[in-house]
Coordinates of C-alpha atoms in Angstrom, one line a residue:
X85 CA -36.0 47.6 8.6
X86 CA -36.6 44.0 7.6
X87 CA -37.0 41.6 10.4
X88 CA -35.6 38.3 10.6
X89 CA -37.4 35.3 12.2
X90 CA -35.9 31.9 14.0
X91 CA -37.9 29.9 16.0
X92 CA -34.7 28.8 17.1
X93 CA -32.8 32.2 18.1
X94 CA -35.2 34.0 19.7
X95 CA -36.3 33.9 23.4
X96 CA -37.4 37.5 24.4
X97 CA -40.1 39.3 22.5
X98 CA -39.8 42.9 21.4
X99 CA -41.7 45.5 19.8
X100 CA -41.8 49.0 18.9
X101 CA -43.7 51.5 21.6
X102 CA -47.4 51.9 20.0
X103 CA -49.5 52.7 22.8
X104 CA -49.1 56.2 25.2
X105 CA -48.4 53.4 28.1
X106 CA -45.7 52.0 26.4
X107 CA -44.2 55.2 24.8
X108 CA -44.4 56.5 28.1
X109 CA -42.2 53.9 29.5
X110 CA -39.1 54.8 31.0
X111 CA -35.7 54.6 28.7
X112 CA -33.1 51.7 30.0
X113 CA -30.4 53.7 30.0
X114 CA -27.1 53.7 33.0
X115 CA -23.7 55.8 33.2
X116 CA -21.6 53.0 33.7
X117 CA -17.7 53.8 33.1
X118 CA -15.8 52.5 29.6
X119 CA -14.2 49.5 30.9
X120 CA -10.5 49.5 29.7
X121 CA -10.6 47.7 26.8
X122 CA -6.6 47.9 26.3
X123 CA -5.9 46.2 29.5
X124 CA -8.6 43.5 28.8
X125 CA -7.0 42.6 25.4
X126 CA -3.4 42.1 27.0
X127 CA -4.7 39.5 28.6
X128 CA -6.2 37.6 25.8
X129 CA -4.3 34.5 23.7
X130 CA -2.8 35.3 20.8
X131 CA -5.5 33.6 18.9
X132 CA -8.1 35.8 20.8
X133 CA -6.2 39.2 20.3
X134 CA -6.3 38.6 16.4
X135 CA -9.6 38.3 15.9
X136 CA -10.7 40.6 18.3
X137 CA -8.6 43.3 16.8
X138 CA -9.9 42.2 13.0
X139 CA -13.5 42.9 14.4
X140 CA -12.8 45.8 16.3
X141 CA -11.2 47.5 13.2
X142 CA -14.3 46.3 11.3
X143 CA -16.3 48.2 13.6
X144 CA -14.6 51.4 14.2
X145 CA -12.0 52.1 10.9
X146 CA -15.0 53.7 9.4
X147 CA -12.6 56.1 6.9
X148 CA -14.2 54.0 3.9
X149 CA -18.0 54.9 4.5
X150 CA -19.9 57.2 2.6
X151 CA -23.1 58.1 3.2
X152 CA -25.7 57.8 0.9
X153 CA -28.2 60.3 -0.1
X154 CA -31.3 58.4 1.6
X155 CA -32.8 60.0 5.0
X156 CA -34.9 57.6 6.9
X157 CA -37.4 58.9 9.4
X158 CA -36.0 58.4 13.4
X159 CA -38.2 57.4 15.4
X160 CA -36.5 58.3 18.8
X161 CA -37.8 60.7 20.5
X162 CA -36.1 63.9 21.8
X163 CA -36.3 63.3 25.3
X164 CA -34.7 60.1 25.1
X165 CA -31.8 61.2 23.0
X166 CA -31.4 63.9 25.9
X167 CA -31.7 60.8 28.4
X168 CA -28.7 59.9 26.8
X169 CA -26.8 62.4 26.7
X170 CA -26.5 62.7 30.4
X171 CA -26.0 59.2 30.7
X172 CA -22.6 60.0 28.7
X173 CA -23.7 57.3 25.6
X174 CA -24.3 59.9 23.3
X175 CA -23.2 63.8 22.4
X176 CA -24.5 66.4 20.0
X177 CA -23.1 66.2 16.7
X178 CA -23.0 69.3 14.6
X179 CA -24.7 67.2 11.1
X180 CA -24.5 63.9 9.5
X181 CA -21.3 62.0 9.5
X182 CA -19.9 59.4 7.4
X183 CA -23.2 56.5 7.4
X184 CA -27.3 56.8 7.4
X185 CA -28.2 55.2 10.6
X186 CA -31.6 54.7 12.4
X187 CA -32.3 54.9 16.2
X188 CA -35.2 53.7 17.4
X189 CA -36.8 52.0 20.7
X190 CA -38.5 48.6 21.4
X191 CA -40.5 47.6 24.2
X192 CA -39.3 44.7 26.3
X193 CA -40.8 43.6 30.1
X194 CA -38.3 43.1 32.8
X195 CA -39.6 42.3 36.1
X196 CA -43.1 42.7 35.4
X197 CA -42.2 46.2 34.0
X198 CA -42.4 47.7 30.5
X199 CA -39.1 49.5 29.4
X200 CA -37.5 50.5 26.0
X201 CA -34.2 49.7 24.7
X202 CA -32.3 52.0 22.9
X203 CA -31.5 50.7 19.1
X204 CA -29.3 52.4 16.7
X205 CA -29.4 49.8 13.8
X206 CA -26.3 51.1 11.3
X207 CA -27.4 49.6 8.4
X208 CA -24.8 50.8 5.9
X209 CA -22.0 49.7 7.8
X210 CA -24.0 45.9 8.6
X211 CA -24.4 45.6 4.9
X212 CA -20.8 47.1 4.1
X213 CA -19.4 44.2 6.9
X214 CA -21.4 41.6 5.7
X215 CA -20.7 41.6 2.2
X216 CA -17.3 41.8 3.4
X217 CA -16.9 38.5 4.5
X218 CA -17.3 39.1 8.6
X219 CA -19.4 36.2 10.4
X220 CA -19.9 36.5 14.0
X221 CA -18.2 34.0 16.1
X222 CA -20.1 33.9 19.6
X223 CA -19.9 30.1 20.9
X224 CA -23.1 30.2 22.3
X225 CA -23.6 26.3 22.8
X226 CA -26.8 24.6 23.4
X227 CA -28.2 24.8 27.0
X228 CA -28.0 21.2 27.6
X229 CA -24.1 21.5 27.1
X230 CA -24.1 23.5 30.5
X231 CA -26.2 21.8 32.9
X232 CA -23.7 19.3 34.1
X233 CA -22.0 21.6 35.6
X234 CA -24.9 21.7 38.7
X235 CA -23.4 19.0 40.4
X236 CA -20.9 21.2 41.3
X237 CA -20.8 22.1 45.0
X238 CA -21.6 25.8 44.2
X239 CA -21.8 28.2 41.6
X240 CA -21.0 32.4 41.4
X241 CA -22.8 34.4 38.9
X242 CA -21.7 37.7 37.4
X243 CA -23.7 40.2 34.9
X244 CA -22.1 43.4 33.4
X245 CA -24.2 46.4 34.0
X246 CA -25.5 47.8 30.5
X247 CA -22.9 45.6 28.8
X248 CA -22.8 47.4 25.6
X249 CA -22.5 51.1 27.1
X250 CA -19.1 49.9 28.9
X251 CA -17.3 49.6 25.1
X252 CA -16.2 53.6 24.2
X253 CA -16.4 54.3 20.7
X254 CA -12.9 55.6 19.7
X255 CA -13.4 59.3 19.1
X256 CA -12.2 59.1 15.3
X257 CA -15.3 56.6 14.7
X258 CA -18.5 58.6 16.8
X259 CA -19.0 60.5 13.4
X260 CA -19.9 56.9 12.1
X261 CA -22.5 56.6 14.9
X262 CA -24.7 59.7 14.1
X263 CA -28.5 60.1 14.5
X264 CA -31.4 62.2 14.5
X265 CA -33.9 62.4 17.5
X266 CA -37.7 63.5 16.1
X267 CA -36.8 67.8 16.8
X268 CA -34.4 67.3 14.2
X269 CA -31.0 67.5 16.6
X270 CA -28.2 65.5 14.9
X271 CA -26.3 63.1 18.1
X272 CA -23.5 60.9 18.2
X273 CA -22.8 57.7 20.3
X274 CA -20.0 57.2 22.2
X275 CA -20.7 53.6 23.4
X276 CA -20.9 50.5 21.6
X277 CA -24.6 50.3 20.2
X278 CA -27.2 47.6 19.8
X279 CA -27.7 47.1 16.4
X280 CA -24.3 47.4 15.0
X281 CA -23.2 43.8 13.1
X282 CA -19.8 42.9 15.4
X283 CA -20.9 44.5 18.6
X284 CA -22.2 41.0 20.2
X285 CA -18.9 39.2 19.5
X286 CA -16.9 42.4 20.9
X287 CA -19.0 41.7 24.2
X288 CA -18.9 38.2 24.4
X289 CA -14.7 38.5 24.0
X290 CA -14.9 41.3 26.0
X291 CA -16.6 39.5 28.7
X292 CA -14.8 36.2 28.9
X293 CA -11.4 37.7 29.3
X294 CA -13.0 39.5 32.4
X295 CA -13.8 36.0 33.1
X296 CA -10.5 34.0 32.6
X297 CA -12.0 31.9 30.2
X298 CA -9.1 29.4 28.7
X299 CA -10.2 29.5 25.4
X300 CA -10.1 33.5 25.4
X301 CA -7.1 34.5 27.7
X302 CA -3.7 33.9 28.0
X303 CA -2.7 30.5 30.4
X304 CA -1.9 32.5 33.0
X305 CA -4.6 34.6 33.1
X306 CA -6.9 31.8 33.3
X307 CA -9.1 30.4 36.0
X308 CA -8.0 26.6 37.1
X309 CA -9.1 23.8 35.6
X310 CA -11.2 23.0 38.8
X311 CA -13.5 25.8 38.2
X312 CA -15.9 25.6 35.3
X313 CA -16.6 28.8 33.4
X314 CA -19.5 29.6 31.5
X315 CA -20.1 33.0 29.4
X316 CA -22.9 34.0 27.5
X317 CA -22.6 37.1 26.3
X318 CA -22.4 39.7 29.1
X319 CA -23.2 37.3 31.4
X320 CA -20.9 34.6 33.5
X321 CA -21.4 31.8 36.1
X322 CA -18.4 30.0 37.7
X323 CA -19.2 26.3 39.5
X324 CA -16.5 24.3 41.1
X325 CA -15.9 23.6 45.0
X326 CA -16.5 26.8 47.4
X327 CA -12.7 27.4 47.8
X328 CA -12.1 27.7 44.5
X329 CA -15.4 29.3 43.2
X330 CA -14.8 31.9 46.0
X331 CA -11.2 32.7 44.6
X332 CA -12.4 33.0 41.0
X333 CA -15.2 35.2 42.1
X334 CA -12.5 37.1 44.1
X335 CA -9.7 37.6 40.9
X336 CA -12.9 38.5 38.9
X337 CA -14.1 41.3 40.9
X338 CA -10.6 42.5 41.3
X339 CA -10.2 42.9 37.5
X340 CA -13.1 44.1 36.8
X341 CA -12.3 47.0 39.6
X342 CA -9.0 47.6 37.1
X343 CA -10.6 47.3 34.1
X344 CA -14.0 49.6 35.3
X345 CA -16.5 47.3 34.6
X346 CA -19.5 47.7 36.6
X347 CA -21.6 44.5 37.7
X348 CA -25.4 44.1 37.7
X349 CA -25.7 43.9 41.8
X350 CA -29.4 42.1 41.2
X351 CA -27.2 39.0 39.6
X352 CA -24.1 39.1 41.5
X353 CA -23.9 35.2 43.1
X354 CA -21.3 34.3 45.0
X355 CA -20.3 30.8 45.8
X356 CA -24.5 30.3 46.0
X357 CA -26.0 26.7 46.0
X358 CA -29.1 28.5 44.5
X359 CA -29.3 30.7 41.6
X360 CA -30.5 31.9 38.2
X361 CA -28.4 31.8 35.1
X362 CA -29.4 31.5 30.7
X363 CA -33.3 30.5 32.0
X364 CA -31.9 27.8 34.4
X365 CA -32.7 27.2 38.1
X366 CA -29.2 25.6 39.3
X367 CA -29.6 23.9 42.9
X368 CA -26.2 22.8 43.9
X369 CA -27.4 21.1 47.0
X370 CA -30.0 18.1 45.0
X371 CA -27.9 18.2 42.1
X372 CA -30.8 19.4 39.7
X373 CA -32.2 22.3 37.5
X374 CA -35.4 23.6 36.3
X375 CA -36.9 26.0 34.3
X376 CA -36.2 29.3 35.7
X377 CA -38.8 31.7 37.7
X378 CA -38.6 34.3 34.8
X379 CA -39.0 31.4 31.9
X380 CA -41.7 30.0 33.8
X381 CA -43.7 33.1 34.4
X382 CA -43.0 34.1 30.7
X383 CA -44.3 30.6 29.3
X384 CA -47.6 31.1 31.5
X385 CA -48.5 33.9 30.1
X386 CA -47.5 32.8 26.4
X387 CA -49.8 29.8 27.2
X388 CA -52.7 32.3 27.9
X389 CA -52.5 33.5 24.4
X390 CA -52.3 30.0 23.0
X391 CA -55.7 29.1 25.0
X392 CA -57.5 32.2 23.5
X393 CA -57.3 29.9 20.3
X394 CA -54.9 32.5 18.0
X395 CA -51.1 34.0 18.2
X396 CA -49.2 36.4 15.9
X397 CA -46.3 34.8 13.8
X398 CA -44.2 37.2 16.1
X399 CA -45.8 35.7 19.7
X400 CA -45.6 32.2 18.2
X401 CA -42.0 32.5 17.0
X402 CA -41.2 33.5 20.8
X403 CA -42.7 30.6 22.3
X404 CA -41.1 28.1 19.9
X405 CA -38.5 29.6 21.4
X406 CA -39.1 29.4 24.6
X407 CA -40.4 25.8 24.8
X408 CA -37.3 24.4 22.7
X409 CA -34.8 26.5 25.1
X410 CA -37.0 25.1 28.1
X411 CA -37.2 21.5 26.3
X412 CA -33.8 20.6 26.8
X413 CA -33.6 22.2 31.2
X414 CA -36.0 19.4 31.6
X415 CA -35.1 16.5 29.0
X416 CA -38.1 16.7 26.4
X417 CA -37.7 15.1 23.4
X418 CA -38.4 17.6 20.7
X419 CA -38.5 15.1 18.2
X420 CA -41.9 14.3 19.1
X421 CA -42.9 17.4 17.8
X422 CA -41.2 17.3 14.5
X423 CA -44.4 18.2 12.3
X424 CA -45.5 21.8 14.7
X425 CA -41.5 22.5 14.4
X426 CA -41.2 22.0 10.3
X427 CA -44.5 24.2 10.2
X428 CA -43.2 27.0 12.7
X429 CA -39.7 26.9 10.3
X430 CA -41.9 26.9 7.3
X431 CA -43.7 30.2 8.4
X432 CA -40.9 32.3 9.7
X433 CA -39.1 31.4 6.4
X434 CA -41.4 32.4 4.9
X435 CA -41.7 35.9 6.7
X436 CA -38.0 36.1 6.0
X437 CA -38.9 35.8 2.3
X438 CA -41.2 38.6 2.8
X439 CA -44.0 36.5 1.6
X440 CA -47.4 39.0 2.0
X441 CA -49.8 36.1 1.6
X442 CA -48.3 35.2 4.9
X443 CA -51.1 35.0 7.5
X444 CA -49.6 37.1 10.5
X445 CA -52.0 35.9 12.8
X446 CA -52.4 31.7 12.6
X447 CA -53.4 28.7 15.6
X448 CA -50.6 27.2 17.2
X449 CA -52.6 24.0 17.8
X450 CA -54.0 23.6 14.1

């Protein structure tokens, strides 16, 4: 699998397990509920309903794929796909279905921890997608476009538990989503996966109906115009005055009890002065925000690497990342570092290129 590189895009580092330590880490896996996705779509605009059902059948009408002759080797191991299973976001499939797909893990720290992510990266359909036409539309804006919203009297925070796992895939489609673990047991997913092409826009609809965002749901389903509503992917944050933060938070946990979607109870806010959301620290109360405790602690250790004198095109990539996301919480100019930018662009392009005379492991500071 070819890997693409943006010192722009990218703000958490990921890798596939090498060491025992890390292949021994334990799989992120939950048995959340399918949310109702047909009660969620009712309440979207029109607008919103038609686009979401033109991606949705790009993802699951799967009657024209074929699959090809080419086997790749899986690198998921059996236990995991067993982890799965029991989990209900995958089943045993009696052979290969309609598409080649390849599951795999990667290695990502949360809380100080190592875990893996489970990856099913359905290359055929991607590439089938892409070439027909389909661009992803998630509004992700720049950070800066949010933070006025801290002078706000308070702000409520919501994340979906395993976002991704909540989407059932229809069972007409789960031949589409079939794998092999490394015994040589044939699965199928029955949840949304990571690494399909649409499945980040299907969340990030998904998940601002749940929120009542105006420019996703019908007008009556919407929250007031007093309340400011953020979503960013699977995640949400409300800020407004207490009463009416309180009653959004209120109508949101009440659909999301009809609709089955299960919360995150870690970053569940609730009319809170104080809070974490997209790498910000939001305090109401003084009316600013800061880099976040996770960014921070991130940054510190990406600094570490820096001072050892050498990075890899992968760590530096990160931390371009990081600094320009972290740039704009505290109102750095990043024109002042136009040259270091134009060279990181220069080298991941070249990466993207697949350029070997690429130097994978090159000084940040020269």
């Amino acid at each position: 699998m070819r890997q693409h590189h943006s010192v722009f895009k990218r703000g958490k580092q990921t890798r596939l397990p090498k060491t025992e330590d890390e292949k021994a880490s334990p799989l992120h896996v939950d048995n959340v509920r399918p949310m109702n996705v047909g009660l969620l779509r009712g309440r979207m605009s029109e607008t919103t309903r038609a686009r979401f059902d033109e991606t949705w059948r790009r993802t699951f009408d799967v009657a024209k794929l074929r699959p090809s002759s080419s086997r790749r080797v899986s690198r998921l191991q059996a236990k995991h796909a067993e982890e799965l299973e029991m989990n209900g976001i995958a089943q045993r499939a009696s052979g290969p279905g309609r598409s080649v797909n390849v599951p795999f893990t990667v290695v990502e720290e949360k809380e100080g921890a190592l875990r893996q992510r489970f990856i099913l990266w359905t290359h055929e359909a991607n590439d089938a997608i892409e070439a027909d036409g389909y661009e992803a539309q998630v509004p992700l804006k720049h950070v800066s476009t949010y933070l006025d919203a801290v002078h706000a009297e308070c702000g409520s925070t919501r994340d979906l538990r395993c976002g991704f796992y909540g989407v059932e895939v229809p069972r007409g489609a789960r031949d589409a989503f079939r794998f092999q673990d490394d015994a040589g047991d044939w699965w199928e997913l029955t949840r949304l996966p990571m690494g399909h092409t649409c499945a980040p826009e299907l969340m990030h609809t998904l998940t601002s109906t749940i929120a009542g965002h105006p420019d996703f749901v019908k007008t009556v389903h919407a929250v007031p115009a007093a309340v400011t509503v953020h979503t960013w992917v699977d995640n949400v944050r409300y800020a407004g005055s207490r009463k009416d933060v309180l009653e959004a938070s209120r109508k949101v946990d009440e659909l999301a009890a009809r609709s089955k979607v299960t919360w995150k109870d870690a970053d569940t806010r609730t009319a809170s002065t104080r809070y974490e959301f997209i790498g910000v620290d939001w305090d109401h109360q003084s009316g600013k925000v800061g880099i976040s405790a996770r960014l921070s602690k991130k940054l510190a250790r990406d600094l570490v690497e820096v001072r050892k004198g050498a990075m890899s095109a992968s760590g530096l990539e990160t931390l371009g990342g990081r600094l320009l996301h972290a740039s704009a919480i505290v109102g750095v100019f990043v024109g002042e570092f136009y040259f270091a930018l134009k060279f990181l662009r220069r080298l991941t392009n070249a990466l993207n290129r697949g350029e070997k005379a690429v130097d994978q492991t090159v000084s940040p500071l020269g």
